[in-house]
Amino acid sequence: MSSPFTKISALFPDLAPWRSSPDFRLLWLQGLVTYFSSAMAMIALPLQIKELTGSPLAVGAMGAVELVPLVVFGLYGGALADAVDRRKVILATEAGLGVLALVLLVNALLPEPVLWPLYVVAAGVSALAGLQRPALDSLLARIVPHEQQTAAAALNSLRWQMGSIAGPALAGLVVAYAGHAPAYGVTIAGFAVSVLMCRRLSPAPPAHDAEKPSLRGVAEGARYAWSRPVLLGTYAIDLAAMFFAFPNTIFPFLADELDADWSLGLMYAAGSVGSLVLGLTSGWTSKVRRHGLLVVGGAAGWGLAIAAAGWFGNIWLVLLCLAFAGAGDMLSGLGRATIWNQTIPEELRGRLAGIEVLSYSVGPQLGQVRAGVMAGWTGTRSAVWTGGLACVASVGLLSLALPKLLTYDSETDEDSLRRKAQQAADRR
């Protein structure tokens, strides 16, 4: 009979990927350094635009200049990750991000900082992130054993949540008390450390018959995704969940309606707190085989929690609901990442990672537009709770339309077994 301690310890994050893969350890630590250091620029850049212009529209324009480069270079980055050494892509983009941070530092040190370089850098950062993300995501499937993919996704999500909570908080203090230039300086130092760490990664060359990056290659990846109902379901459910139930842009108005202006920061942080709690108790997810159920259940839970957040009039209940929503989003994300890494062939992994960049970046952008339009039409709280219910309904309909997602089992799915055999052969 297992002891209570054994049962509790089973909830702790599964550290098997950390123990089995030196490259995973390096990438995990490198990512943590990057999250904390880049948070400085993420906070300082919009604040500097605000100080230079005094215009909310000028600050919001950052999103417009970032979206197109992310889409274009995300797709190209996927094709690039299948055609060249992924380690080289990660190194080059990290170095490029450090150079862009240097541009921000030089501009901040001018007697009169200029506005336009801030937008150029924002677009450049988005482009480099689009190039880098597919290489990073596709590398995970190579360096972590097939059966440890869920644990690896949980550890990476835990790292991201730690960075997203503590990074901006620390960055806010640095910017407030030291100014923009020191914040950009910390960002440069962080990328310098990151480059040194990435140099220690093992080479990750492409297949010997890999083709050069091309539109035809991108289209081949899209056709593969379209032909696999399980993959299609992960993309569609994520897009639907974010489109209907991503109300972050109207949180300031929700705080006003609840007479709780002081709670705005907590609203933005609550989701990350919920995700962090789930990450710290994610050990059980390593034993799950039906990862499609995680995708569907997590997305439906996200929608229900968002609907409840819009319905309740008590601020503390709202914050609790947002925390539950964050946990649901992470659960769905673990299922998606596991299915992607367990089923996609190595020769297509980069291109499919490029499509993944679109699935989890375009959805929130469109979701913020939907939330803003609905809030202006029906009111803030109504926009939140109707969006949450629409999310639940769309997840249900997509699950019925793509039943293979619900029945996915990593131990019996043909694509999963094929990918497992491919990884075993590569390791030999």
PDB file of N, CA and C in Angstrom, residues 146 186 232 369 396:
ATOM      1  N   HIS A 146      10.281   9.937 -26.349  1.00  0.00           N
ATOM      2  CA  HIS A 146       8.871   9.959 -26.727  1.00  0.00           C
ATOM      3  C   HIS A 146       7.944   9.923 -25.519  1.00  0.00           C
ATOM      4  N   VAL A 186      20.163  45.206 -18.982  1.00  0.00           N
ATOM      5  CA  VAL A 186      19.950  43.876 -18.414  1.00  0.00           C
ATOM      6  C   VAL A 186      19.511  42.900 -19.505  1.00  0.00           C
ATOM      7  N   LEU A 232      -5.433  18.593 -36.641  1.00  0.00           N
ATOM      8  CA  LEU A 232      -6.383  19.639 -37.009  1.00  0.00           C
ATOM      9  C   LEU A 232      -7.237  20.022 -35.808  1.00  0.00           C
ATOM     10  N   VAL A 369      -9.745  41.569 -30.289  1.00  0.00           N
ATOM     11  CA  VAL A 369     -10.629  42.377 -31.142  1.00  0.00           C
ATOM     12  C   VAL A 369     -12.085  42.018 -30.865  1.00  0.00           C
ATOM     13  N   GLY A 396     -17.177  21.841 -27.968  1.00  0.00           N
ATOM     14  CA  GLY A 396     -18.045  20.671 -28.087  1.00  0.00           C
ATOM     15  C   GLY A 396     -18.318  20.306 -29.537  1.00  0.00           C
TER      16      GLY A 396
END
